[in-house]
mmCIF file of C-alpha atoms in Angstrom:
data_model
loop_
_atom_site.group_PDB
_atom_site.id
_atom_site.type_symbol
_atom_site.label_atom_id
_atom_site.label_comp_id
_atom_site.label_asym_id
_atom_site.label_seq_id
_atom_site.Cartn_x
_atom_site.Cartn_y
_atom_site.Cartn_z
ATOM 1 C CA UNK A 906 20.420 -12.468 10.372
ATOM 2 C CA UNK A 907 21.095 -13.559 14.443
ATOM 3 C CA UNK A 908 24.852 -13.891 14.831
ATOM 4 C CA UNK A 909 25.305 -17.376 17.243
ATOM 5 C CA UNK A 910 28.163 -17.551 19.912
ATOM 6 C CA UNK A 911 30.082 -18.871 17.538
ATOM 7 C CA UNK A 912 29.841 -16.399 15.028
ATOM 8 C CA UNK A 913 27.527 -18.188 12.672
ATOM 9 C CA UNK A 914 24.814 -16.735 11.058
ATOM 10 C CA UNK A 915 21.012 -17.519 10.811
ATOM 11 C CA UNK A 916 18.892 -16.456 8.613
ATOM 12 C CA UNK A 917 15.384 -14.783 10.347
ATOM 13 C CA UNK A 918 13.528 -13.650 7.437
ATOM 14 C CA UNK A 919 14.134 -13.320 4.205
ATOM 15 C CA UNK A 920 12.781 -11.433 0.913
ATOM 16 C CA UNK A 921 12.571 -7.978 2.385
ATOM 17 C CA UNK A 922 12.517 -5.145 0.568
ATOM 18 C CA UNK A 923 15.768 -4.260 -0.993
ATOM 19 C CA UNK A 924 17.595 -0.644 -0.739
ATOM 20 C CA UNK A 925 15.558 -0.331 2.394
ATOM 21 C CA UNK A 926 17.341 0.602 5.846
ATOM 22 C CA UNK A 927 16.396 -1.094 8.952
ATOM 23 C CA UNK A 928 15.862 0.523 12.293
ATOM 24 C CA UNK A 929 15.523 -1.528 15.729
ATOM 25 C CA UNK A 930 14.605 -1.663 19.223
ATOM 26 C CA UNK A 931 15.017 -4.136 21.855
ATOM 27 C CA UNK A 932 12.459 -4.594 24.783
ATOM 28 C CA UNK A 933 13.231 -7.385 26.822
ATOM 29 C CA UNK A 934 13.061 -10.605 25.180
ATOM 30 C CA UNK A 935 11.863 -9.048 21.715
ATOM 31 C CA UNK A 936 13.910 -7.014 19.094
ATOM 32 C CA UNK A 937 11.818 -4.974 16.985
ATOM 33 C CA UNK A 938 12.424 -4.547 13.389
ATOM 34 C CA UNK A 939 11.326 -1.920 10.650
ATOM 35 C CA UNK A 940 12.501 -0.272 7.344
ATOM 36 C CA UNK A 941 9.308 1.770 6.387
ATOM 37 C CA UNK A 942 7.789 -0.912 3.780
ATOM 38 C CA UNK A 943 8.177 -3.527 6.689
ATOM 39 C CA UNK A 944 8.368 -4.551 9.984
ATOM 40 C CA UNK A 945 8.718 -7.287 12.441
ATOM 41 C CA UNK A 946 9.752 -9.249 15.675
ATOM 42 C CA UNK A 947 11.990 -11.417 16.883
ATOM 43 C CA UNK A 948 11.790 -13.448 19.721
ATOM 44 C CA UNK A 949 13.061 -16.651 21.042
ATOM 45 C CA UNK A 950 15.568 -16.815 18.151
ATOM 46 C CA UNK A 951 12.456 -16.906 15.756
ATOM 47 C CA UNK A 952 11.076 -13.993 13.432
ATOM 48 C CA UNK A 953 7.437 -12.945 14.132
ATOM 49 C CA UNK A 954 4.972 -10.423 12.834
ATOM 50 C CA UNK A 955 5.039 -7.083 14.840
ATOM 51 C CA UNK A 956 1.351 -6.949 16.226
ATOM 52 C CA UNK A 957 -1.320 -9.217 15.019
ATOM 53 C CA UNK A 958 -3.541 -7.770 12.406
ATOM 54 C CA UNK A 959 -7.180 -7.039 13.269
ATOM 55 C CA UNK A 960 -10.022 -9.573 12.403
ATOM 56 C CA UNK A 961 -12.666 -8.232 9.961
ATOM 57 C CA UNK A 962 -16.377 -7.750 10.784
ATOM 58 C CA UNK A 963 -18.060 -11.375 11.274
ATOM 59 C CA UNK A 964 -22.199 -11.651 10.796
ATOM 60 C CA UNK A 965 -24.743 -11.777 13.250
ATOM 61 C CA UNK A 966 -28.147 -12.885 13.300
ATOM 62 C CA UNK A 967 -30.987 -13.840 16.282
ATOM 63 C CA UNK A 968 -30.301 -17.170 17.693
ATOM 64 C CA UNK A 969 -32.121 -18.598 20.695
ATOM 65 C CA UNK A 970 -30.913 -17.976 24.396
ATOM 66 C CA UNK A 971 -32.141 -15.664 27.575
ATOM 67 C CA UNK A 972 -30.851 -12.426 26.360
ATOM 68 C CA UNK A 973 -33.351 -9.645 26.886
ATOM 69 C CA UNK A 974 -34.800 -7.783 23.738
ATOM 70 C CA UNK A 975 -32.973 -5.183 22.932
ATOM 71 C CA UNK A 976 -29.743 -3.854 20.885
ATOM 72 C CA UNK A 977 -26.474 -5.337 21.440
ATOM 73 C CA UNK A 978 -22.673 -4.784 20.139
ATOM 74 C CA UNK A 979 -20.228 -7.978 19.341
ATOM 75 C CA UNK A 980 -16.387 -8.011 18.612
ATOM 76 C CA UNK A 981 -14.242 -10.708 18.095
ATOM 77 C CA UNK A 982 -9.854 -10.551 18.886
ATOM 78 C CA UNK A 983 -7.227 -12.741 17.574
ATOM 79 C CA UNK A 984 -5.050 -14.978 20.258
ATOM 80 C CA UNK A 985 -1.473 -15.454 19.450
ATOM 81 C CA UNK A 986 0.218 -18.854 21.201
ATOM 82 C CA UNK A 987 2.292 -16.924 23.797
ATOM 83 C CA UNK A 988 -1.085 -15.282 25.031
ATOM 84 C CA UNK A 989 -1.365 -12.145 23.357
ATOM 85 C CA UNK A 990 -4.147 -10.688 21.825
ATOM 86 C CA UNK A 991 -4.964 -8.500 19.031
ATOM 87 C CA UNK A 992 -6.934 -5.222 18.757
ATOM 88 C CA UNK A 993 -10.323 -5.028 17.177
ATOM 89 C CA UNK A 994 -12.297 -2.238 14.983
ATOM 90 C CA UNK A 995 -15.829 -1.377 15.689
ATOM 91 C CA UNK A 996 -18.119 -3.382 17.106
ATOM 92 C CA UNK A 997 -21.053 -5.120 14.797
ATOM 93 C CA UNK A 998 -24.351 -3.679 15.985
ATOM 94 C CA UNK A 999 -27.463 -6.485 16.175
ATOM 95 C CA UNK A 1000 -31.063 -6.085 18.098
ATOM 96 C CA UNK A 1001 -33.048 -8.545 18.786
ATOM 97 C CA UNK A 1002 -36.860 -8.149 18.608
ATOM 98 C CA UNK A 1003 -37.438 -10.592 21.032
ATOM 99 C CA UNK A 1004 -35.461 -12.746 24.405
ATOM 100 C CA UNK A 1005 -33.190 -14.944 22.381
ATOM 101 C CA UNK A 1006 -29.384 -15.477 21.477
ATOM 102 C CA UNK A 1007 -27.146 -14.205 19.244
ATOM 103 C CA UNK A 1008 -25.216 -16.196 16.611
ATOM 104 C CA UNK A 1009 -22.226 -15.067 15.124
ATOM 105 C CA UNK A 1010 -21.489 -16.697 11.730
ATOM 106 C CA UNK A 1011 -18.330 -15.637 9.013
ATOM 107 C CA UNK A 1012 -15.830 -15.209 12.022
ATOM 108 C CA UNK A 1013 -12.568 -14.292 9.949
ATOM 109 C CA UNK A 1014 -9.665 -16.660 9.940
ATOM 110 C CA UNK A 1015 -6.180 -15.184 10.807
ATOM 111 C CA UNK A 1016 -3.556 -15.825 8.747
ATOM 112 C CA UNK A 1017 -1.342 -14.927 11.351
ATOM 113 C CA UNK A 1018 0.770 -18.579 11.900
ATOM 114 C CA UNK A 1019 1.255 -17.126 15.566
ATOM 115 C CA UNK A 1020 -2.601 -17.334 16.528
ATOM 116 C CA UNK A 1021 -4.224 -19.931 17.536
ATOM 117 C CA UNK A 1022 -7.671 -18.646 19.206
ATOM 118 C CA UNK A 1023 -10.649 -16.302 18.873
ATOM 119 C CA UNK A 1024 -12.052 -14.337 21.530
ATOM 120 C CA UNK A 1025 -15.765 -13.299 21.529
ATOM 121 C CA UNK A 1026 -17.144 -10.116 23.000
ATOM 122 C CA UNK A 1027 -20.615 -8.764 23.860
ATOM 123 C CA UNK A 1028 -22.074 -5.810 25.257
ATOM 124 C CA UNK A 1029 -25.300 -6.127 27.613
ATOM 125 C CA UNK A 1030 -28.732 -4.635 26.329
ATOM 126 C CA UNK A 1031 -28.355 -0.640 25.231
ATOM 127 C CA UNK A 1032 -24.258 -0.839 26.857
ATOM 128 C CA UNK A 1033 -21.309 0.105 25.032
ATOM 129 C CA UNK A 1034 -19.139 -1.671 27.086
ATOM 130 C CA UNK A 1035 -18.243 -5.704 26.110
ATOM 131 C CA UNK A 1036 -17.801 -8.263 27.947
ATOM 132 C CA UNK A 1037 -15.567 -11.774 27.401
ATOM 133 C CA UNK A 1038 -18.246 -14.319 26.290
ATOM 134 C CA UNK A 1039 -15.839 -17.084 25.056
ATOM 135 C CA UNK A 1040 -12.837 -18.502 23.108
ATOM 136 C CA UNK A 1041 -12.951 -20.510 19.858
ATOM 137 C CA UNK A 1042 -9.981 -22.072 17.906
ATOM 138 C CA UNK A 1043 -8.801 -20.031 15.148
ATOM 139 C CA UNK A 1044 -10.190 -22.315 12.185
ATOM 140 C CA UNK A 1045 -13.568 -22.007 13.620
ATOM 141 C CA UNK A 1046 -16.257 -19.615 11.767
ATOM 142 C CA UNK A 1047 -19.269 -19.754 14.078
ATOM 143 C CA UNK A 1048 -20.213 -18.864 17.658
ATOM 144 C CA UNK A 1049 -23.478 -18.310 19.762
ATOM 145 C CA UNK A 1050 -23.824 -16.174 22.479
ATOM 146 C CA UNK A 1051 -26.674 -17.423 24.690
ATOM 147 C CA UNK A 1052 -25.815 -14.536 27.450
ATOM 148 C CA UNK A 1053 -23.793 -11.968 29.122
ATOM 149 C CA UNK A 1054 -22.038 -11.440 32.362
ATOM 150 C CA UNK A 1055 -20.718 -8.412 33.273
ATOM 151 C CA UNK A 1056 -18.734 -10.145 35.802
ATOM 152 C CA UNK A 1057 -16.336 -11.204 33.222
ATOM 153 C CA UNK A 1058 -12.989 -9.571 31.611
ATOM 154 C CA UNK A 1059 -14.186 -6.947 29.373
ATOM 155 C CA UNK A 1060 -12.565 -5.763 25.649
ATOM 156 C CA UNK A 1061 -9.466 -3.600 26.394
ATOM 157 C CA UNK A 1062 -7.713 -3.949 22.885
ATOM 158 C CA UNK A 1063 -10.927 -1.970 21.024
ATOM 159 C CA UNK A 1064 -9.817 0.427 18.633
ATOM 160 C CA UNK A 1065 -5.998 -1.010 18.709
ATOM 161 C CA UNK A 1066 -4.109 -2.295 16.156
ATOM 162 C CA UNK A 1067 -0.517 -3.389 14.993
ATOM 163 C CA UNK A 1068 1.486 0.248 14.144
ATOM 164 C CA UNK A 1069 2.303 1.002 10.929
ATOM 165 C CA UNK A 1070 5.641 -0.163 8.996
ATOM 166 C CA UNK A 1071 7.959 2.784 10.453
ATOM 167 C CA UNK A 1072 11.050 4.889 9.010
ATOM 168 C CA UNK A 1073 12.235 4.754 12.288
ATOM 169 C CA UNK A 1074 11.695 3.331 15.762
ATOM 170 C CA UNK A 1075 12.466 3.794 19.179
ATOM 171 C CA UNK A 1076 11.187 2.996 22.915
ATOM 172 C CA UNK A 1077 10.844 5.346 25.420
ATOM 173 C CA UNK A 1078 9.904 4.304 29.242
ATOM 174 C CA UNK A 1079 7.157 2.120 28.472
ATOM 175 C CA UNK A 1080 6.469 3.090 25.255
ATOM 176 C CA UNK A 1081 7.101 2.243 21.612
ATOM 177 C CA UNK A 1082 7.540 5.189 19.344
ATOM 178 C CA UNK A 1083 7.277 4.468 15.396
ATOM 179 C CA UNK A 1084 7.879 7.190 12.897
ATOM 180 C CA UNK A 1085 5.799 7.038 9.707
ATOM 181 C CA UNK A 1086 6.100 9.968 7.408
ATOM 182 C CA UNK A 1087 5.582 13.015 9.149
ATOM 183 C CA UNK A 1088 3.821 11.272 12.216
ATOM 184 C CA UNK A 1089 5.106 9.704 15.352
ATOM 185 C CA UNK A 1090 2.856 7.093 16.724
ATOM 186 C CA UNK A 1091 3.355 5.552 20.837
ATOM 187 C CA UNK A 1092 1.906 2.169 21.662
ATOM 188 C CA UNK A 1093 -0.027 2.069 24.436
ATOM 189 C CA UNK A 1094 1.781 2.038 27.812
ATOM 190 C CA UNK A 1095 3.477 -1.449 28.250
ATOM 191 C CA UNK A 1096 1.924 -2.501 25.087
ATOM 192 C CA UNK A 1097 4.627 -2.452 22.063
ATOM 193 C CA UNK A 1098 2.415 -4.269 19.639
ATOM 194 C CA UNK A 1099 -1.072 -2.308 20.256
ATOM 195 C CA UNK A 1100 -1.487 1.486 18.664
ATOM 196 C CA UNK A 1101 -4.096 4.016 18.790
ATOM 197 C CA UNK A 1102 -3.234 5.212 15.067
ATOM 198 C CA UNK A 1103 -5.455 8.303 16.453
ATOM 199 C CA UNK A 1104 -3.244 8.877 18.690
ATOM 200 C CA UNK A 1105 -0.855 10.188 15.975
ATOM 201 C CA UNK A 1106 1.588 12.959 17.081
ATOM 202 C CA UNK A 1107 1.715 15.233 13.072
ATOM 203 C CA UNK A 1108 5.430 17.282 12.938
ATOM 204 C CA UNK A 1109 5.537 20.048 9.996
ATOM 205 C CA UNK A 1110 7.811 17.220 8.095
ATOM 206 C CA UNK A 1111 9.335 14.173 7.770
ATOM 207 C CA UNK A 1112 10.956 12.360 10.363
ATOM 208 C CA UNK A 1113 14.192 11.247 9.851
ATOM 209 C CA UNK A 1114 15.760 10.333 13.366
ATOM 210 C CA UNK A 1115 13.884 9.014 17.004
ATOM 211 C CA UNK A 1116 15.960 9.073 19.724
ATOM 212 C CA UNK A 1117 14.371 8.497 23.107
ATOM 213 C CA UNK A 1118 16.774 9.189 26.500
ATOM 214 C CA UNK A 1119 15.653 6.452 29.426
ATOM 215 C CA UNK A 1120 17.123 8.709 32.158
ATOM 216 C CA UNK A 1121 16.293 10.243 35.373
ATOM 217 C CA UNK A 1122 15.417 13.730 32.949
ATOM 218 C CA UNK A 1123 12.411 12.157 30.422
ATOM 219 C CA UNK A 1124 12.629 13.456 26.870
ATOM 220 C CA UNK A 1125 13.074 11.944 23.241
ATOM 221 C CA UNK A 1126 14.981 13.613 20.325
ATOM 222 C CA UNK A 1127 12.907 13.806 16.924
ATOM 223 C CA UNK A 1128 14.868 14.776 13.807
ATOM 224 C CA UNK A 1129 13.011 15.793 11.111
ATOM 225 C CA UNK A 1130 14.140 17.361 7.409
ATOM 226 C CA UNK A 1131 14.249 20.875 8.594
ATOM 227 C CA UNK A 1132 14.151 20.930 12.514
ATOM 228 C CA UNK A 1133 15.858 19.263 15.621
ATOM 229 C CA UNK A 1134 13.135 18.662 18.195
ATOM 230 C CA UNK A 1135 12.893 17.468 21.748
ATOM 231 C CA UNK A 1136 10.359 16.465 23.459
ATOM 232 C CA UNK A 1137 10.079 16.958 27.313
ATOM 233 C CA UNK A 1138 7.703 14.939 29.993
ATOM 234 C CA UNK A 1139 7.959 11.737 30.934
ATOM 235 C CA UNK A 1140 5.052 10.522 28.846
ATOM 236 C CA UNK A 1141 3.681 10.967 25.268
ATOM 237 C CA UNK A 1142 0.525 12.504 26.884
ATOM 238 C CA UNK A 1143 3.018 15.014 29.096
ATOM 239 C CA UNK A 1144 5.801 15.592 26.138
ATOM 240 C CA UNK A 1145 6.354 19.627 25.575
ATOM 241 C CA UNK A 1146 7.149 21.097 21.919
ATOM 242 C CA UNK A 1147 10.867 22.566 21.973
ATOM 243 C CA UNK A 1148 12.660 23.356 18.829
ATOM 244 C CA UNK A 1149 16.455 23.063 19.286
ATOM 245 C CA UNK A 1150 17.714 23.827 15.962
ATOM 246 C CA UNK A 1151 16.862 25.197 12.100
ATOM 247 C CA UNK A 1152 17.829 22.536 10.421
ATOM 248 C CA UNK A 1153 17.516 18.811 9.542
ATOM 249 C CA UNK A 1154 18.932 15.245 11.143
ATOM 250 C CA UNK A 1155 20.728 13.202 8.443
ATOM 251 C CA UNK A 1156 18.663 10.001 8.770
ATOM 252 C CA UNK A 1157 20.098 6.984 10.235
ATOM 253 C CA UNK A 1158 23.296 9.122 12.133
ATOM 254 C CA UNK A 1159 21.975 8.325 15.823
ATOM 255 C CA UNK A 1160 24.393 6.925 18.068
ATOM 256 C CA UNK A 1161 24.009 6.780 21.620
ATOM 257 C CA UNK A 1162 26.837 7.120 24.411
ATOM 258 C CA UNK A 1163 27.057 7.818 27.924
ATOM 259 C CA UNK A 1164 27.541 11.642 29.104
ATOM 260 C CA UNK A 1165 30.660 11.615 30.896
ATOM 261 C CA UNK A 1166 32.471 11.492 27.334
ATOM 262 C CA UNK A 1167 31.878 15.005 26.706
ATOM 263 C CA UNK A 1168 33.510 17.783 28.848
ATOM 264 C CA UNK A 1169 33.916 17.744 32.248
ATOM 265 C CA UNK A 1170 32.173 14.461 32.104
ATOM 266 C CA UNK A 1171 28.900 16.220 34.467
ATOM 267 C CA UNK A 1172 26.570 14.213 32.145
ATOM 268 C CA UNK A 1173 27.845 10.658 33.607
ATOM 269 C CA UNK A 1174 25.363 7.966 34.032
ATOM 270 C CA UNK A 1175 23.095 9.497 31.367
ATOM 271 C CA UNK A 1176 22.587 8.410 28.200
ATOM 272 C CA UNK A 1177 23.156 11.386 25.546
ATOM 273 C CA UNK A 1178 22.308 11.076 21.608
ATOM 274 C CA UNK A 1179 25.040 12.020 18.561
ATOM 275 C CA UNK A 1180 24.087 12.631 15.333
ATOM 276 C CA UNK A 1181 24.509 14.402 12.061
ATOM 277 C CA UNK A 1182 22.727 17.332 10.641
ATOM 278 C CA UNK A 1183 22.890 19.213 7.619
ATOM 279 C CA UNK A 1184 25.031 22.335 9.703
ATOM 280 C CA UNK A 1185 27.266 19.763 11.528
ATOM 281 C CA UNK A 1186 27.763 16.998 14.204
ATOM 282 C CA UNK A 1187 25.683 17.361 17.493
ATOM 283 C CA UNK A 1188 24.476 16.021 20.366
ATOM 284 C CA UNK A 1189 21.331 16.403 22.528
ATOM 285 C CA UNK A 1190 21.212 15.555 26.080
ATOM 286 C CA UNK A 1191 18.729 13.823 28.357
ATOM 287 C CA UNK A 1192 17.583 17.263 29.495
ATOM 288 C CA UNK A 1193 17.055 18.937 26.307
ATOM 289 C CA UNK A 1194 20.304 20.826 26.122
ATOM 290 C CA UNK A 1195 22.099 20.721 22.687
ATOM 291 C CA UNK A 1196 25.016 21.262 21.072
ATOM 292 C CA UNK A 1197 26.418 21.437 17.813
ATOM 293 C CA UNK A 1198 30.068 20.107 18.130
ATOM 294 C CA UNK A 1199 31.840 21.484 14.495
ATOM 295 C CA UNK A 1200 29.703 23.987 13.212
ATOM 296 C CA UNK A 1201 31.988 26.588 14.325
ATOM 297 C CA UNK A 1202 34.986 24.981 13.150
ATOM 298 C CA UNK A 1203 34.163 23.048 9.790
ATOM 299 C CA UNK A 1204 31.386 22.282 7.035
ATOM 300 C CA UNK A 1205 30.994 19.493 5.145
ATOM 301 C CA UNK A 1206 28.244 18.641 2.313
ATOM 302 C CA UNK A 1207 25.270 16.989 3.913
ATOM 303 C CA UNK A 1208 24.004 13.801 2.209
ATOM 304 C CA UNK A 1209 21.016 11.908 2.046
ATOM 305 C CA UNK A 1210 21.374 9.257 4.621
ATOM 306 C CA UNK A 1211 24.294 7.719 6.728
ATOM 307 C CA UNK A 1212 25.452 5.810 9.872
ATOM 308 C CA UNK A 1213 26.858 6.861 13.307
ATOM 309 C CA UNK A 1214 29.320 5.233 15.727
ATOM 310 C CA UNK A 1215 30.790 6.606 19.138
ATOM 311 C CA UNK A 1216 34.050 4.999 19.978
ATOM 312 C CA UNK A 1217 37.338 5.430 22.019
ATOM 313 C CA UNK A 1218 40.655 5.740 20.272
ATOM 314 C CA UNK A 1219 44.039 6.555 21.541
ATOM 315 C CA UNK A 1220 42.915 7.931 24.775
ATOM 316 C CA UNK A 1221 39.849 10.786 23.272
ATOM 317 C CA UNK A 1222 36.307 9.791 22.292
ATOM 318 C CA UNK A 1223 34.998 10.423 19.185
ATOM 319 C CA UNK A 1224 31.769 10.190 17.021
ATOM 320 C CA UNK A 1225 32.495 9.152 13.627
ATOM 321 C CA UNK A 1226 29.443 9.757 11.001
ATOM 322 C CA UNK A 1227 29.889 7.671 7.584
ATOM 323 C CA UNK A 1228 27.837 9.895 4.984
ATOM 324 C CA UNK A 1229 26.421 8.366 1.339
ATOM 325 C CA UNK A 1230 23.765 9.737 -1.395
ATOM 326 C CA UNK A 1231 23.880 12.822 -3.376
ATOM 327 C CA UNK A 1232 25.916 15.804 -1.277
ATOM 328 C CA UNK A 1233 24.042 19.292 -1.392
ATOM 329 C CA UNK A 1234 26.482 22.240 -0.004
ATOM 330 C CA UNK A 1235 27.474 22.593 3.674
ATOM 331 C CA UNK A 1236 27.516 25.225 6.000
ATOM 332 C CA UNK A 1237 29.408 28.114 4.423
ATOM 333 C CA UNK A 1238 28.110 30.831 6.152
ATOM 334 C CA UNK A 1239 30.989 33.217 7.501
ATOM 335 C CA UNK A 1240 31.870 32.334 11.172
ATOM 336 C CA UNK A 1241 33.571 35.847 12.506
ATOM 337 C CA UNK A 1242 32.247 38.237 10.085
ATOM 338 C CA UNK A 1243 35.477 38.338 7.569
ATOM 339 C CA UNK A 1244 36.231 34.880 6.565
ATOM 340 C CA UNK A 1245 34.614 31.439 5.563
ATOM 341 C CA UNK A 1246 35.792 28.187 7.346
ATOM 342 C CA UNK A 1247 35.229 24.852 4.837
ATOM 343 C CA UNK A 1248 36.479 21.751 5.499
ATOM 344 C CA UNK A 1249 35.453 19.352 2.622
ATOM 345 C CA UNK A 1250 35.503 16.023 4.123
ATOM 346 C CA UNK A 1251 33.562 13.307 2.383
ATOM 347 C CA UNK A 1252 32.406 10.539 3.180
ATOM 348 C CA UNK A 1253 34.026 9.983 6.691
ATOM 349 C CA UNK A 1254 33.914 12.320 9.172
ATOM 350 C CA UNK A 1255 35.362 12.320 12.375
ATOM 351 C CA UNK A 1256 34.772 15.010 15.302
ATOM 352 C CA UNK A 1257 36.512 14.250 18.998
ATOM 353 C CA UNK A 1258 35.459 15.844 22.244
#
């Protein structure tokens, strides 16, 4: 739904999965959209598809022309209306015996209502590099290249595709980070809808919480089911490994708040994260310190999933976690060597700092 000024709803999309949590992340104009089965965009006030989904492999055969003899490479990318275009898979391989053309027949047909034009691609003799040859209209199948100029825009989107339908997704500097499973995957710099699924970043299990910090310190926070994680550099191909705790994030806990709420208020003007684990409520800051804010002072049974909120009430600030699912045991574990502290709270909890 997109809530008007006046507080009345419209209806984006309907008949998504049901039982399925979403996760989002605005950049710029766009809010992105995904619950792990499926995923999407919305821009302008209008629901789109995340990405555009790669065209298939058309078919090639000689043609006439002035190309030299020789073996060649084409591709072919989908055009959406507002100018962007999609990745492509490998390129279809085609030599020609003799000088002639090359005519491409069987060009798929998006389905995608969003795009509107084809873009054809072709390497010179024996390169592996392609060049822009020309632009069709979506509906049409065929296309003949009659030569190649090197002097054109060449393919940039090869090997990219839409990302998959996240758990859970954040963005961090110029990058989009979508959690799948037990793998993160980042866009390409200042490209939210184009992945490099090779680019895949594995983690020992699943992910259950991305939280990326846009401060002058560069890091993201990764919750997974046994581990808090952050990861330090101020890009995916910089980020460094640290471990910061033992034990899991309760998935959809994150809430995000500005530093000077906690303490002496050193942290203002950067963004730190809250969430819940399975040994308490914590937070991570932007420069990978973290803190575990009631482990020491009470347990409560951890649950399968949840939802977060930092707010200020009667002069303190406080993050409140709202807990649901089946409940396994808390933290029990003797604090001071004589005694066991357990506060059974369920489902609300409420910890002020």
């Amino acid at each position: 739904k997109m809530m008007s000024p006046a507080y009345g709803l419209v209806t984006l999309r309907s008949g998504l999965a049901a039982g399925r949590d979403l996760t989002y992340a605005p950049v710029g104009d766009r809010v992105f959209y995904s619950n792990g089965v499926e995923n999407g965009c919305i821009q302008n006030g209008l629901n789109r598809t995340w990405g555009i989904v790669t065209p298939g492999r058309p078919v090639l055969s000689a043609a006439s022309g002035t190309l030299l003899a020789g073996d060649y490479q084409v591709a072919v990318t989908y055009v959406r209306n507002d100018g962007q275009e999609s990745g492509t898979g490998r390129a279809v391989a085609v030599a020609l015996s003799g000088v002639g053309g090359i005519s491409i027949t069987s060009i798929p047909v998006s389905t995608d209502p969003g795009v509107v034009y084809k873009r054809v691609y072709a390497s010179p003799v024996g390169s592996k590099t392609l060049y822009y040859c020309g632009i069709v209209l979506n509906a049409t199948t065929t296309f003949t290249i009659a030569a190649i100029h090197t002097d054109a825009d060449p393919l940039i989107t090869q090997f990219l595709s839409p990302p998959p339908a996240g758990d859970f997704i954040g963005y961090f500097k110029s990058w989009m980070l979508v959690a799948k499973d037990e793998r993160l995957y980042p866009s390409e710099a200042y490209g939210p809808e184009l992945f490099d699924l090779r680019k895949a970043i594995p983690f020992t299990s699943r992910i259950t919480m991305v939280a990326p910090l846009n401060n002058k310190a560069d890091g993201c926070w990764i919750g997974t089911a046994d581990q808090v994680i952050f990861l330090s550099g101020g890009s995916p191909e910089e980020w460094t490994y640290q471990t910061a705790a033992d034990y899991g994030v309760v998935p959809y806990t994150l809430a995000y708040a500005d530093g000077e709420l906690l303490g002496d208020g050193a942290s203002r003007g950067n963004t730190v994260a809250f969430f819940a684990t399975t040994r308490g409520l914590c937070v991570g800051y932007s420069d990978g310190a973290f803190e575990n804010l009631t482990e020491s002072r009470f347990a409560y049974p951890s649950m399968e999933r949840g939802a977060g909120v930092v707010r200020r009430h009667a002069g303190m600030a406080q993050y409140i976690a709202v807990l649901a699912g089946r409940a396994t045991a808390g933290n029990t574990a003797p604090l001071d060597g004589a005694q066991t502290h357990t506060a059974v709270v369920a489902p609300t909890l409420t910890a002020t700092g």
